[in-house]
Structures are given as C-alpha cells and as structure tokens.
Amino acid sequence: MQDNTAAADHVDLCIIGSGSGLSLIDDDINDWQIALIDNGIGPNDAFGGTCLNAGCIPSKMFSFPATYALAPTHAARVDVDLGVQGIDFKAIQARTFGRTDAISASGLAGLIRRENLQVLFGSATFVDDHTVRVGHRQITADRIVIAAGSRPRQVRAPGFDDPYLQAFVYTSESIMRVEELPQRLIILGGGIEAVEFAHIFAAMGSQVSIISRSEPLLRALDSSVAIRVTEELAQRLVLRLNQSVIGLDSDDAGGVVVSTQDAHGIEYTYQADAVLTCVGRIPNGDQLRVDKAGISLDEKGFIPVDQYLRTSVPHIWALGDVCSPQMLKHLANAQARLVKRNLLAERAGRPLEARDERFVPQGIFTEPQVASVGATEEQLQESGVDYVVHVQEYASVAYGWAMNDIDHFVKLLADPTGEHLLGAHIVGPDATILIQPLVQAMNLNQTISDVAKGQYWIHPALTEVVENALLGVLRVAAEQSAAL
C-alpha cells in the first residue's frame, strides 16, 4: 500500500474508514483537500471496508452456490431426482476473492490518483476535536467524518486467548479464507452471521453444529419467523441451544474441544476442526479515543448522532456501524449519502436534511431466506400498540403449489384499520425480493388498499403471496371492526 506523505497536514475533510465513507469522495468536493484514513479489514488488512472484503458481498458469493447444493432436496419435493457431483470449495474461494480483491486494489489505485486526496494507512486516534493522529502523522481538519465500522466480538472464555488454539478459531472476517473446508465446524452464536455461515458450510459438506446460549435462533426477529428458521436448520445441522461456552481445549486426536454448560449446570464437550465465533460485533468508536474530541460513547459503545448524523461536536459526523446498532450496509450507504448532502448544504448555507430510519429492512441469506421490516409482533405487544395480524402461506398461491411449498409464509402486522403496515416478515424462497413492495409502502406511507388494489400483480408469480397477504390484512381488520 502507498502513503502520500508529501501532502499537507491540514485538510478540509478527514474521513476515518474506507467502507461506506468512500461514497463521500467524488467530484462535488474536488475543491476540498481530503484525508482518508484506513486500518484495513481481516487477516489481509484489506482496503474498502467489511462489506466488500469480509461481509455482505463475499458471503453471498458463497451462499449462492451453497443454495445450489441443496437443489436435490428441493427437487425431490416436485418429483425430480437430482444429484450433486461435488463442490469445488477452492474454486469458489478463487472466484470470490479474485473479484473482491481486484475491486479493493483498483478502488484504492483510483483514489490515490486523485490530486486532492491523501490516503493514510493505520489506526486513527483523536488528539483533539480538529486533530487526528495516524502513525507518526497528525492531520488537522475543518470537518471529520467517522465511518470506522465495527469488528467481531471475541469469546471471553478460557482457551480462546491461547495462541496455539487461536489457529483453530475464526471470525466472519477470516472464515471464508480458510485453507481447507473444515470437516467438523462449530459455530458459536445464534444470530444472522451464525445462520448464514451455517447454511454455507453445511451445504458445502462440513458437519456443522451451532451452539447458542438462547432459543430459538434469530431471537431478535418476529418469533414466528425465528421458530420456523430454527426448525428448518435443525433438519440440516446440529443445534445445541441454551448452552453457554465455558472453555476451549486441544483435542489429542487433532482439532479442538469446545466445552459448554446449560442452565442446569450440566457440562458438555464438542469436538471440532474449526470454531467460528459469531457472537456479535463491536462498534470501533472505542479504538479512536473520541473522548479527546469531546465525544462520549453510549452504554453500548456507539457514537451518538443527531437527526443530521452530527455528533455532539458539530463539525464531526458519523455514519454506519460505528453509530448504528442495526449494522446494515444499505443503511450505512444511505447515511453516507445523507452526510454528503449535509456537508454540501452546510457549505452552501442551506438547511440540513434529517434522516428517516423508521423502516429499515434486513435480509438474511440462509436457507430459508428471511426478510423483515418494521415492528415484530412481540414489540407491538410490549408497547401496547393495537394491531391486526395476518399470515399468508406460500402454499396458498399458485406458484407455491408449483413449488410444493408447505413451510413458508408472509406475516403482516397493521394498524386496526388494516390500512397501514406496522411490520412485515417473510420466511421462504426469494424473501429478500418479495419484501421490497412492503418496504416501499411503509417508507412512502402508502395504504394497504392502494398497494394491494392499485396495481396489477402478475399471475401466477410468487408475488401473489404478498398481494394476498395484503388483502388478508384488510379482511381481518374488517372482520374485527364488524365484530365490535
């Protein structure tokens, strides 16, 4: 990597992080001197952020072929006998990282060519509210944007800090570059990363076990969805739920042994060739010494921001995982665009634009797929909000018949009139695509009647399950209103 050490130490804008923060750099601010500071991602200290190098993009390039590997099971449901001849794990790795590594390298090269930009590599720490140190350099800036992302949380149990045993322990930032497909893989955690990687490695041939301290998997989701995913994954891999990890030891036969304990104090041991820790992520604000700039982290380690994405120091902004508990790339991208618009508005003396993050969707690329937006039924119950609910099975529409699908559904939550969506949750094939008209309805404040009845829905496409779910909510609301 190169370092433009000849550039001036004072800049108009300093950006910390090379993920979504890169969206700020374009021709609109060519008249600004910019410093970009990046510490790299993963075992190769890759440039370009988590999503490109160790997150969304490479994991989907793994999950797509993994889903193909399940084709014989799905085909058998419609009387087709298929077989998988094999999976070339090395070829998948080469195709994935051949593309992402090239994008990282070319993106960096293009940035270095910009005359108004200096790229600095290393850990950034604040000296004061206008000064950032990286290595032996100090950069002063009129404006600073913190886009430093997050990092995998480490398991704090005996053995996980042992240098020898660490060779068997991976995180989401390293597991996809493992030298050989592990025969026995233990995944610690029950969230999104855990179920996505469980799908990938189980489909590719590993004997996968998930160990989670709670039940069901994906417990932050609507419980109907979480339970369905847990039931389906239990058919493909081993689930050890309601167990906490208490240690990691070497195995005389090679590999490692993970020790756990359940709620009754009973201890268990599990052998593995590799252990993947998916126990959450930590925002990187704690590594930046933001207190030196007059910024305090909240109780969960996030940098607080206002409706414009400014921190408590008006010329310092933040975006992405470092300030957003959702930790979603599409949210970080939207925040980067908003910060960019607000930087330009501030320069021009125009009013700043406020963010609207009420209805941010999420997708989970396991098998089955999951997508959700808005409130869960449990959240509505806890907050005392009145609602109506309707569940539409894939099996109720023609394309669902063609698929012979008996497991999957769309669940909608609406206000008592049935006209305004409060939450939407889908589990099943193409869930991350089917959710989009519902995301649009919520963000644009469209009524359910308008969305369901104001357009043509292709017959017999799978999207009819969404149409019928919307009509079902209207019907349930009308029935409940008539019963009053």
Tab-separated table of C-alpha atoms in Angstrom:
chain	number	residue	atom	x	y	z
A	1	MET	CA	0.000	0.000	0.000
A	2	GLN	CA	1.101	3.535	-0.695
A	3	ASP	CA	1.110	6.562	1.557
A	4	ASN	CA	1.087	10.058	0.109
A	5	THR	CA	3.345	11.584	2.747
A	6	ALA	CA	4.034	14.715	0.712
A	7	ALA	CA	0.501	16.070	1.192
A	8	ALA	CA	-0.248	18.898	3.576
A	9	ASP	CA	-1.181	18.089	7.179
A	10	HIS	CA	-4.261	20.326	7.154
A	11	VAL	CA	-7.314	19.280	5.143
A	12	ASP	CA	-10.866	20.414	4.609
A	13	LEU	CA	-12.271	16.946	5.283
A	14	CYS	CA	-10.897	13.914	7.096
A	15	ILE	CA	-12.676	10.571	6.635
A	16	ILE	CA	-11.932	7.697	9.008
A	17	GLY	CA	-12.777	4.380	7.344
A	18	SER	CA	-12.860	3.092	3.775
A	19	GLY	CA	-16.244	1.365	3.661
A	20	SER	CA	-19.341	3.475	3.073
A	21	GLY	CA	-17.256	6.536	3.866
A	22	LEU	CA	-15.794	6.252	0.368
A	23	SER	CA	-19.142	7.447	-1.005
A	24	LEU	CA	-18.276	10.937	0.215
A	25	ILE	CA	-15.396	11.258	-2.236
A	26	ASP	CA	-16.443	12.452	-5.677
A	27	ASP	CA	-16.192	15.440	-7.988
A	28	ASP	CA	-18.662	17.520	-5.939
A	29	ILE	CA	-15.905	18.254	-3.434
A	30	ASN	CA	-12.896	18.342	-5.740
A	31	ASP	CA	-12.085	21.776	-4.365
A	32	TRP	CA	-11.601	20.296	-0.876
A	33	GLN	CA	-8.390	18.754	0.361
A	34	ILE	CA	-9.300	15.354	1.812
A	35	ALA	CA	-7.522	12.831	4.019
A	36	LEU	CA	-8.768	9.234	4.120
A	37	ILE	CA	-7.525	7.071	6.987
A	38	ASP	CA	-8.000	3.306	6.925
A	39	ASN	CA	-6.808	0.463	9.142
A	40	GLY	CA	-7.755	-2.420	6.844
A	41	ILE	CA	-10.116	-5.349	7.309
A	42	GLY	CA	-9.484	-9.012	8.060
A	43	PRO	CA	-6.280	-11.048	8.034
A	44	ASN	CA	-5.008	-9.247	4.919
A	45	ASP	CA	-5.776	-5.714	6.163
A	46	ALA	CA	-7.852	-5.263	3.019
A	47	PHE	CA	-8.900	-1.822	1.822
A	48	GLY	CA	-12.559	-0.989	1.169
A	49	GLY	CA	-14.435	-1.950	4.317
A	50	THR	CA	-16.124	-5.047	5.712
A	51	CYS	CA	-18.907	-5.493	3.157
A	52	LEU	CA	-16.592	-5.809	0.174
A	53	ASN	CA	-13.827	-7.834	1.772
A	54	ALA	CA	-15.308	-9.944	4.554
A	55	GLY	CA	-19.043	-9.351	4.736
A	56	CYS	CA	-22.085	-8.981	2.524
A	57	ILE	CA	-20.514	-9.485	-0.895
A	58	PRO	CA	-18.166	-12.459	-0.419
A	59	SER	CA	-20.614	-14.237	1.896
A	60	LYS	CA	-23.341	-14.039	-0.761
A	61	MET	CA	-20.880	-15.334	-3.348
A	62	PHE	CA	-20.531	-18.340	-1.035
A	63	SER	CA	-24.208	-18.689	-0.109
A	64	PHE	CA	-25.422	-18.695	-3.721
A	65	PRO	CA	-23.549	-21.888	-4.683
A	66	ALA	CA	-24.389	-23.326	-1.255
A	67	THR	CA	-28.070	-22.947	-2.105
A	68	TYR	CA	-27.478	-24.750	-5.410
A	69	ALA	CA	-26.076	-27.645	-3.417
A	70	LEU	CA	-29.496	-28.068	-1.785
A	71	ALA	CA	-31.198	-28.442	-5.163
A	72	PRO	CA	-31.647	-32.254	-4.834
A	73	THR	CA	-33.676	-31.794	-1.661
A	74	HIS	CA	-35.890	-29.110	-3.186
A	75	ALA	CA	-36.254	-31.027	-6.459
A	76	ALA	CA	-37.415	-34.151	-4.649
A	77	ARG	CA	-40.471	-32.223	-3.439
A	78	VAL	CA	-41.623	-31.899	-7.044
A	79	ASP	CA	-40.722	-35.436	-8.111
A	80	VAL	CA	-37.351	-34.714	-9.697
A	81	ASP	CA	-34.317	-36.814	-8.808
A	82	LEU	CA	-31.136	-34.727	-8.862
A	83	GLY	CA	-27.667	-35.303	-7.523
A	84	VAL	CA	-24.706	-33.098	-6.618
A	85	GLN	CA	-21.445	-34.297	-8.154
A	86	GLY	CA	-19.363	-32.147	-5.845
A	87	ILE	CA	-18.488	-28.649	-4.705
A	88	ASP	CA	-15.155	-27.068	-5.590
A	89	PHE	CA	-14.531	-25.037	-2.452
A	90	LYS	CA	-11.184	-23.732	-3.690
A	91	ALA	CA	-12.742	-22.571	-6.960
A	92	ILE	CA	-15.486	-20.727	-5.073
A	93	GLN	CA	-12.852	-19.011	-2.960
A	94	ALA	CA	-10.803	-18.083	-6.021
A	95	ARG	CA	-13.803	-16.690	-7.887
A	96	THR	CA	-14.996	-14.737	-4.854
A	97	PHE	CA	-11.754	-13.169	-3.736
A	98	GLY	CA	-10.378	-12.859	-7.234
A	99	ARG	CA	-13.207	-10.399	-7.794
A	100	THR	CA	-13.359	-8.622	-4.430
A	101	ASP	CA	-9.576	-8.308	-4.041
A	102	ALA	CA	-9.365	-6.810	-7.529
A	103	ILE	CA	-12.101	-4.289	-6.707
A	104	SER	CA	-10.304	-3.360	-3.496
A	105	ALA	CA	-6.991	-2.849	-5.317
A	106	SER	CA	-8.453	-0.896	-8.232
A	107	GLY	CA	-10.553	1.261	-5.927
A	108	LEU	CA	-7.503	2.172	-3.892
A	109	ALA	CA	-5.461	2.910	-7.008
A	110	GLY	CA	-8.172	5.222	-8.302
A	111	LEU	CA	-8.313	7.126	-5.040
A	112	ILE	CA	-4.558	7.576	-4.864
A	113	ARG	CA	-4.652	9.201	-8.297
A	114	ARG	CA	-6.969	11.953	-7.048
A	115	GLU	CA	-4.915	15.123	-6.628
A	116	ASN	CA	-6.994	16.430	-3.729
A	117	LEU	CA	-6.821	13.215	-1.685
A	118	GLN	CA	-4.207	11.648	0.554
A	119	VAL	CA	-4.660	8.076	1.761
A	120	LEU	CA	-3.144	7.157	5.118
A	121	PHE	CA	-2.924	3.607	6.441
A	122	GLY	CA	-3.041	2.769	10.126
A	123	SER	CA	-5.075	3.261	13.291
A	124	ALA	CA	-6.645	6.690	13.694
A	125	THR	CA	-6.926	8.309	17.112
A	126	PHE	CA	-8.180	11.757	18.030
A	127	VAL	CA	-5.820	14.284	19.564
A	128	ASP	CA	-8.479	16.965	19.868
A	129	ASP	CA	-11.708	17.847	18.053
A	130	HIS	CA	-9.862	19.008	14.929
A	131	THR	CA	-6.807	16.720	15.012
A	132	VAL	CA	-6.373	13.020	14.214
A	133	ARG	CA	-3.159	11.044	14.622
A	134	VAL	CA	-2.256	8.108	12.396
A	135	GLY	CA	1.204	6.604	12.896
A	136	HIS	CA	3.674	9.495	13.046
A	137	ARG	CA	1.366	11.872	11.196
A	138	GLN	CA	-1.086	14.359	12.623
A	139	ILE	CA	-3.886	15.631	10.417
A	140	THR	CA	-5.918	18.698	11.278
A	141	ALA	CA	-9.279	19.037	9.586
A	142	ASP	CA	-12.133	21.505	9.357
A	143	ARG	CA	-14.595	18.607	9.153
A	144	ILE	CA	-14.281	14.969	10.201
A	145	VAL	CA	-16.485	12.012	9.249
A	146	ILE	CA	-16.176	8.864	11.350
A	147	ALA	CA	-17.036	5.805	9.251
A	148	ALA	CA	-14.806	3.361	11.123
A	149	GLY	CA	-17.206	0.409	11.139
A	150	SER	CA	-17.196	-2.458	13.606
A	151	ARG	CA	-15.266	-5.620	14.430
A	152	PRO	CA	-16.180	-9.148	15.548
A	153	ARG	CA	-16.734	-9.600	19.255
A	154	GLN	CA	-14.372	-12.114	20.834
A	155	VAL	CA	-15.448	-15.012	23.034
A	156	ARG	CA	-14.216	-14.466	26.567
A	157	ALA	CA	-13.726	-17.960	27.945
A	158	PRO	CA	-10.623	-19.929	28.949
A	159	GLY	CA	-8.632	-21.139	25.981
A	160	PHE	CA	-9.841	-18.619	23.422
A	161	ASP	CA	-6.795	-16.444	24.116
A	162	ASP	CA	-4.344	-19.356	23.818
A	163	PRO	CA	-2.015	-18.645	20.860
A	164	TYR	CA	-1.953	-22.307	19.813
A	165	LEU	CA	-5.710	-22.761	19.984
A	166	GLN	CA	-6.350	-19.496	18.159
A	167	ALA	CA	-5.186	-21.200	14.977
A	168	PHE	CA	-8.462	-23.157	15.065
A	169	VAL	CA	-10.696	-20.139	15.829
A	170	TYR	CA	-12.141	-17.959	13.062
A	171	THR	CA	-14.404	-14.947	12.813
A	172	SER	CA	-16.616	-13.778	9.970
A	173	GLU	CA	-13.605	-11.801	8.726
A	174	SER	CA	-11.396	-14.884	8.309
A	175	ILE	CA	-13.559	-17.996	7.887
A	176	MET	CA	-14.146	-17.574	4.150
A	177	ARG	CA	-10.381	-17.631	3.555
A	178	VAL	CA	-9.855	-20.870	5.499
A	179	GLU	CA	-7.275	-23.064	3.733
A	180	GLU	CA	-9.398	-26.210	3.726
A	181	LEU	CA	-13.096	-26.849	4.156
A	182	PRO	CA	-13.369	-27.991	7.797
A	183	GLN	CA	-14.854	-31.445	8.271
A	184	ARG	CA	-16.330	-30.501	11.661
A	185	LEU	CA	-17.264	-26.841	12.190
A	186	ILE	CA	-18.707	-25.448	15.406
A	187	ILE	CA	-20.392	-22.058	15.144
A	188	LEU	CA	-20.821	-20.064	18.341
A	189	GLY	CA	-23.835	-17.743	18.304
A	190	GLY	CA	-27.406	-17.728	17.097
A	191	GLY	CA	-27.717	-14.507	15.100
A	192	ILE	CA	-27.591	-13.549	11.449
A	193	GLU	CA	-23.928	-14.349	10.810
A	194	ALA	CA	-24.277	-17.700	12.565
A	195	VAL	CA	-27.206	-18.931	10.480
A	196	GLU	CA	-25.781	-17.625	7.199
A	197	PHE	CA	-22.457	-19.372	7.675
A	198	ALA	CA	-24.189	-22.485	8.990
A	199	HIS	CA	-26.109	-22.670	5.721
A	200	ILE	CA	-22.954	-22.142	3.659
A	201	PHE	CA	-20.706	-24.693	5.310
A	202	ALA	CA	-23.371	-27.343	5.887
A	203	ALA	CA	-24.359	-27.186	2.215
A	204	MET	CA	-20.713	-27.441	1.158
A	205	GLY	CA	-20.149	-30.578	3.175
A	206	SER	CA	-18.997	-29.625	6.668
A	207	GLN	CA	-20.583	-31.231	9.709
A	208	VAL	CA	-21.919	-28.054	11.297
A	209	SER	CA	-23.026	-27.573	14.886
A	210	ILE	CA	-24.439	-24.300	16.211
A	211	ILE	CA	-24.014	-23.599	19.910
A	212	SER	CA	-26.205	-20.740	21.146
A	213	ARG	CA	-26.885	-19.543	24.663
A	214	SER	CA	-30.557	-18.868	23.863
A	215	GLU	CA	-33.506	-20.277	21.935
A	216	PRO	CA	-34.666	-20.010	19.181
A	217	LEU	CA	-32.088	-18.872	16.637
A	218	LEU	CA	-32.529	-15.303	15.350
A	219	ARG	CA	-34.432	-14.448	18.519
A	220	ALA	CA	-34.390	-10.719	17.712
A	221	LEU	CA	-36.788	-11.406	14.832
A	222	ASP	CA	-40.524	-11.975	14.985
A	223	SER	CA	-40.893	-15.216	16.928
A	224	SER	CA	-42.929	-16.918	14.178
A	225	VAL	CA	-40.066	-16.433	11.743
A	226	ALA	CA	-37.340	-17.315	14.258
A	227	ILE	CA	-39.036	-20.579	15.201
A	228	ARG	CA	-39.577	-21.592	11.569
A	229	VAL	CA	-35.925	-20.972	10.644
A	230	THR	CA	-34.747	-22.869	13.712
A	231	GLU	CA	-36.937	-25.850	12.816
A	232	GLU	CA	-35.666	-25.974	9.248
A	233	LEU	CA	-31.992	-25.602	10.126
A	234	ALA	CA	-32.372	-28.371	12.702
A	235	GLN	CA	-33.043	-30.743	9.792
A	236	ARG	CA	-29.651	-29.957	8.224
A	237	LEU	CA	-27.264	-29.474	11.117
A	238	VAL	CA	-26.833	-29.966	14.845
A	239	LEU	CA	-28.309	-27.337	17.176
A	240	ARG	CA	-27.162	-27.052	20.774
A	241	LEU	CA	-29.345	-24.317	22.220
A	242	ASN	CA	-29.471	-22.777	25.705
A	243	GLN	CA	-25.814	-23.592	26.277
A	244	SER	CA	-23.017	-21.174	27.174
A	245	VAL	CA	-19.393	-21.679	26.160
A	246	ILE	CA	-17.080	-22.166	29.142
A	247	GLY	CA	-13.809	-23.206	27.528
A	248	LEU	CA	-11.688	-24.273	24.587
A	249	ASP	CA	-9.063	-27.010	24.754
A	250	SER	CA	-6.871	-29.000	22.383
A	251	ASP	CA	-8.011	-32.394	21.216
A	252	ASP	CA	-5.482	-35.240	21.384
A	253	ALA	CA	-6.834	-36.528	18.075
A	254	GLY	CA	-6.290	-33.127	16.439
A	255	GLY	CA	-8.521	-30.105	16.369
A	256	VAL	CA	-10.118	-28.615	19.466
A	257	VAL	CA	-12.778	-29.335	22.067
A	258	VAL	CA	-15.416	-26.760	22.974
A	259	SER	CA	-16.879	-27.033	26.477
A	260	THR	CA	-20.330	-25.704	27.324
A	261	GLN	CA	-22.751	-25.550	30.215
A	262	ASP	CA	-26.532	-25.476	30.181
A	263	ALA	CA	-28.907	-23.636	32.516
A	264	HIS	CA	-28.885	-26.574	34.935
A	265	GLY	CA	-25.108	-26.579	35.251
A	266	ILE	CA	-24.631	-29.709	33.177
A	267	GLU	CA	-21.433	-29.573	31.105
A	268	TYR	CA	-20.908	-30.832	27.563
A	269	THR	CA	-17.942	-31.182	25.199
A	270	TYR	CA	-17.876	-30.985	21.392
A	271	GLN	CA	-15.002	-31.794	19.049
A	272	ALA	CA	-14.252	-29.641	16.026
A	273	ASP	CA	-11.648	-28.982	13.369
A	274	ALA	CA	-12.550	-25.279	13.352
A	275	VAL	CA	-14.578	-22.911	15.508
A	276	LEU	CA	-16.358	-19.876	14.083
A	277	THR	CA	-17.296	-17.179	16.577
A	278	CYS	CA	-20.413	-15.209	15.622
A	279	VAL	CA	-21.274	-13.609	18.944
A	280	GLY	CA	-21.895	-10.071	17.733
A	281	ARG	CA	-19.903	-7.070	16.616
A	282	ILE	CA	-18.373	-4.127	18.467
A	283	PRO	CA	-18.503	-0.587	17.039
A	284	ASN	CA	-14.982	0.742	16.565
A	285	GLY	CA	-15.511	4.084	18.267
A	286	ASP	CA	-13.685	2.845	21.367
A	287	GLN	CA	-10.488	2.496	19.338
A	288	LEU	CA	-10.491	6.119	18.174
A	289	ARG	CA	-10.135	7.945	21.530
A	290	VAL	CA	-13.176	10.024	20.640
A	291	ASP	CA	-13.176	11.372	24.196
A	292	LYS	CA	-10.212	13.524	23.172
A	293	ALA	CA	-12.548	15.224	20.706
A	294	GLY	CA	-15.226	15.779	23.358
A	295	ILE	CA	-17.431	12.849	22.255
A	296	SER	CA	-18.786	10.260	24.682
A	297	LEU	CA	-19.833	6.777	23.611
A	298	ASP	CA	-23.231	5.486	24.686
A	299	GLU	CA	-23.684	2.498	27.012
A	300	LYS	CA	-23.330	0.055	24.102
A	301	GLY	CA	-20.239	1.688	22.633
A	302	PHE	CA	-21.899	3.573	19.762
A	303	ILE	CA	-21.190	7.186	18.868
A	304	PRO	CA	-24.397	9.182	19.443
A	305	VAL	CA	-25.532	11.271	16.475
A	306	ASP	CA	-28.403	13.672	15.903
A	307	GLN	CA	-31.039	13.628	13.169
A	308	TYR	CA	-28.478	15.014	10.706
A	309	LEU	CA	-25.792	12.438	11.670
A	310	ARG	CA	-23.695	15.012	13.510
A	311	THR	CA	-22.019	14.008	16.739
A	312	SER	CA	-22.101	16.201	19.826
A	313	VAL	CA	-19.273	18.159	18.150
A	314	PRO	CA	-20.978	19.888	15.174
A	315	HIS	CA	-18.098	19.573	12.693
A	316	ILE	CA	-17.663	15.843	13.403
A	317	TRP	CA	-20.096	13.466	11.724
A	318	ALA	CA	-20.561	9.686	11.972
A	319	LEU	CA	-22.175	7.012	9.850
A	320	GLY	CA	-22.512	3.236	9.605
A	321	ASP	CA	-21.769	0.589	12.219
A	322	VAL	CA	-19.889	2.993	14.450
A	323	CYS	CA	-23.149	4.801	15.268
A	324	SER	CA	-25.966	2.471	14.115
A	325	PRO	CA	-26.946	-0.630	16.110
A	326	GLN	CA	-28.641	-2.129	13.033
A	327	MET	CA	-25.205	-2.554	11.406
A	328	LEU	CA	-26.605	-2.850	7.873
A	329	LYS	CA	-24.656	-1.928	4.754
A	330	HIS	CA	-27.629	-0.443	2.926
A	331	LEU	CA	-28.279	1.789	5.925
A	332	ALA	CA	-24.628	2.865	6.046
A	333	ASN	CA	-24.747	3.701	2.329
A	334	ALA	CA	-27.873	5.810	2.815
A	335	GLN	CA	-26.261	7.570	5.766
A	336	ALA	CA	-23.165	8.313	3.698
A	337	ARG	CA	-25.314	9.917	1.023
A	338	LEU	CA	-27.076	11.978	3.681
A	339	VAL	CA	-23.811	13.139	5.265
A	340	LYS	CA	-22.546	14.107	1.819
A	341	ARG	CA	-25.681	16.158	1.118
A	342	ASN	CA	-25.452	17.821	4.512
A	343	LEU	CA	-21.781	18.693	4.091
A	344	LEU	CA	-22.651	20.389	0.799
A	345	ALA	CA	-25.713	22.065	2.328
A	346	GLU	CA	-23.645	23.377	5.222
A	347	ARG	CA	-21.093	24.800	2.806
A	348	ALA	CA	-23.848	26.487	0.769
A	349	GLY	CA	-25.687	27.806	3.813
A	350	ARG	CA	-28.770	25.643	3.154
A	351	PRO	CA	-30.812	23.821	5.830
A	352	LEU	CA	-29.597	20.354	6.732
A	353	GLU	CA	-31.606	17.251	5.826
A	354	ALA	CA	-32.833	14.956	8.612
A	355	ARG	CA	-32.656	11.171	8.408
A	356	ASP	CA	-35.675	8.874	8.445
A	357	GLU	CA	-34.740	5.414	9.688
A	358	ARG	CA	-38.123	4.183	10.869
A	359	PHE	CA	-38.454	1.425	8.277
A	360	VAL	CA	-35.049	-0.063	7.506
A	361	PRO	CA	-35.359	-3.626	6.177
A	362	GLN	CA	-32.979	-6.502	6.702
A	363	GLY	CA	-32.382	-9.668	4.754
A	364	ILE	CA	-30.847	-12.940	5.904
A	365	PHE	CA	-29.374	-15.174	3.227
A	366	THR	CA	-29.645	-18.514	4.926
A	367	GLU	CA	-31.873	-21.381	3.787
A	368	PRO	CA	-34.694	-20.469	4.056
A	369	GLN	CA	-34.232	-16.799	3.281
A	370	VAL	CA	-35.616	-14.243	5.741
A	371	ALA	CA	-36.596	-10.614	5.268
A	372	SER	CA	-38.227	-8.179	7.661
A	373	VAL	CA	-39.096	-4.528	8.101
A	374	GLY	CA	-40.787	-2.629	10.900
A	375	ALA	CA	-42.059	-3.964	14.213
A	376	THR	CA	-42.312	-7.565	15.329
A	377	GLU	CA	-45.497	-8.829	16.960
A	378	GLU	CA	-43.658	-9.086	20.276
A	379	GLN	CA	-42.592	-5.441	20.079
A	380	LEU	CA	-46.152	-4.312	19.409
A	381	GLN	CA	-47.418	-6.369	22.334
A	382	GLU	CA	-44.775	-4.984	24.678
A	383	SER	CA	-45.513	-1.391	23.655
A	384	GLY	CA	-49.274	-1.818	23.960
A	385	VAL	CA	-49.955	-0.868	20.338
A	386	ASP	CA	-53.220	-2.164	18.849
A	387	TYR	CA	-52.740	-4.152	15.654
A	388	VAL	CA	-54.165	-6.775	13.341
A	389	VAL	CA	-52.126	-9.682	12.012
A	390	HIS	CA	-52.414	-11.967	9.022
A	391	VAL	CA	-50.204	-14.861	7.891
A	392	GLN	CA	-50.262	-15.923	4.242
A	393	GLU	CA	-48.683	-19.261	3.407
A	394	TYR	CA	-46.697	-19.700	0.201
A	395	ALA	CA	-48.820	-22.834	-0.284
A	396	SER	CA	-51.926	-20.685	-0.736
A	397	VAL	CA	-50.908	-19.308	-4.164
A	398	ALA	CA	-50.391	-20.990	-7.494
A	399	TYR	CA	-46.622	-20.625	-7.609
A	400	GLY	CA	-46.450	-22.050	-4.103
A	401	TRP	CA	-48.355	-25.068	-5.436
A	402	ALA	CA	-45.821	-25.395	-8.243
A	403	MET	CA	-43.028	-25.345	-5.664
A	404	ASN	CA	-44.965	-27.770	-3.442
A	405	ASP	CA	-44.019	-25.428	-0.630
A	406	ILE	CA	-45.520	-26.254	2.749
A	407	ASP	CA	-43.163	-24.431	5.119
A	408	HIS	CA	-43.025	-20.733	4.315
A	409	PHE	CA	-45.111	-17.609	4.777
A	410	VAL	CA	-45.598	-13.858	4.731
A	411	LYS	CA	-46.660	-12.294	8.040
A	412	LEU	CA	-48.071	-8.766	8.078
A	413	LEU	CA	-48.872	-6.526	11.027
A	414	ALA	CA	-51.071	-3.460	10.511
A	415	ASP	CA	-52.954	-0.827	12.470
A	416	PRO	CA	-56.556	-1.737	13.452
A	417	THR	CA	-57.931	-0.156	10.253
A	418	GLY	CA	-55.834	-2.585	8.228
A	419	GLU	CA	-54.570	0.270	6.084
A	420	HIS	CA	-51.090	0.994	7.425
A	421	LEU	CA	-48.363	-1.586	7.790
A	422	LEU	CA	-46.552	-1.713	11.114
A	423	GLY	CA	-44.327	-4.674	10.275
A	424	ALA	CA	-43.709	-7.237	7.558
A	425	HIS	CA	-41.869	-10.541	7.920
A	426	ILE	CA	-41.204	-13.178	5.272
A	427	VAL	CA	-39.509	-16.550	5.544
A	428	GLY	CA	-39.027	-18.608	2.396
A	429	PRO	CA	-37.616	-18.550	-1.144
A	430	ASP	CA	-36.901	-15.059	-2.503
A	431	ALA	CA	-37.953	-13.425	0.762
A	432	THR	CA	-35.398	-10.634	0.297
A	433	ILE	CA	-37.012	-9.746	-3.044
A	434	LEU	CA	-40.646	-10.204	-2.010
A	435	ILE	CA	-40.248	-7.770	0.906
A	436	GLN	CA	-39.479	-4.753	-1.286
A	437	PRO	CA	-43.048	-3.583	-2.145
A	438	LEU	CA	-43.805	-3.707	1.571
A	439	VAL	CA	-40.700	-1.657	2.384
A	440	GLN	CA	-41.817	0.844	-0.226
A	441	ALA	CA	-45.332	1.016	1.201
A	442	MET	CA	-44.059	1.774	4.694
A	443	ASN	CA	-41.477	4.340	3.657
A	444	LEU	CA	-43.837	6.160	1.283
A	445	ASN	CA	-46.809	5.919	3.673
A	446	GLN	CA	-48.901	4.079	1.109
A	447	THR	CA	-52.131	2.469	2.267
A	448	ILE	CA	-52.529	-1.264	2.086
A	449	SER	CA	-55.568	-0.775	-0.159
A	450	ASP	CA	-53.523	1.249	-2.637
A	451	VAL	CA	-50.672	-1.262	-2.732
A	452	ALA	CA	-52.912	-4.328	-2.965
A	453	LYS	CA	-55.585	-2.987	-5.318
A	454	GLY	CA	-53.915	-0.121	-7.144
A	455	GLN	CA	-51.668	-2.200	-9.393
A	456	TYR	CA	-51.612	-5.447	-11.365
A	457	TRP	CA	-49.939	-8.424	-9.743
A	458	ILE	CA	-48.546	-10.947	-12.211
A	459	HIS	CA	-50.323	-14.291	-12.136
A	460	PRO	CA	-49.139	-16.847	-11.229
A	461	ALA	CA	-45.927	-15.273	-9.920
A	462	LEU	CA	-44.805	-15.818	-6.341
A	463	THR	CA	-45.510	-12.125	-5.664
A	464	GLU	CA	-49.169	-13.098	-5.364
A	465	VAL	CA	-48.383	-14.290	-1.854
A	466	VAL	CA	-47.646	-10.657	-0.976
A	467	GLU	CA	-50.813	-9.449	-2.709
A	468	ASN	CA	-52.929	-11.997	-0.866
A	469	ALA	CA	-51.254	-11.161	2.429
A	470	LEU	CA	-52.197	-7.500	1.971
A	471	LEU	CA	-55.786	-8.413	1.066
A	472	GLY	CA	-55.843	-10.736	4.054
A	473	VAL	CA	-54.914	-7.923	6.433
A	474	LEU	CA	-57.751	-5.818	5.047
A	475	ARG	CA	-60.162	-8.704	5.520
A	476	VAL	CA	-59.055	-9.380	9.108
A	477	ALA	CA	-59.400	-5.693	10.014
A	478	ALA	CA	-62.874	-5.520	8.503
A	479	GLU	CA	-63.964	-8.666	10.349
A	480	GLN	CA	-62.662	-7.383	13.657
A	481	SER	CA	-64.300	-3.998	13.110
A	482	ALA	CA	-67.630	-5.654	12.300
A	483	ALA	CA	-67.409	-7.767	15.471
A	484	LEU	CA	-67.141	-4.690	17.713
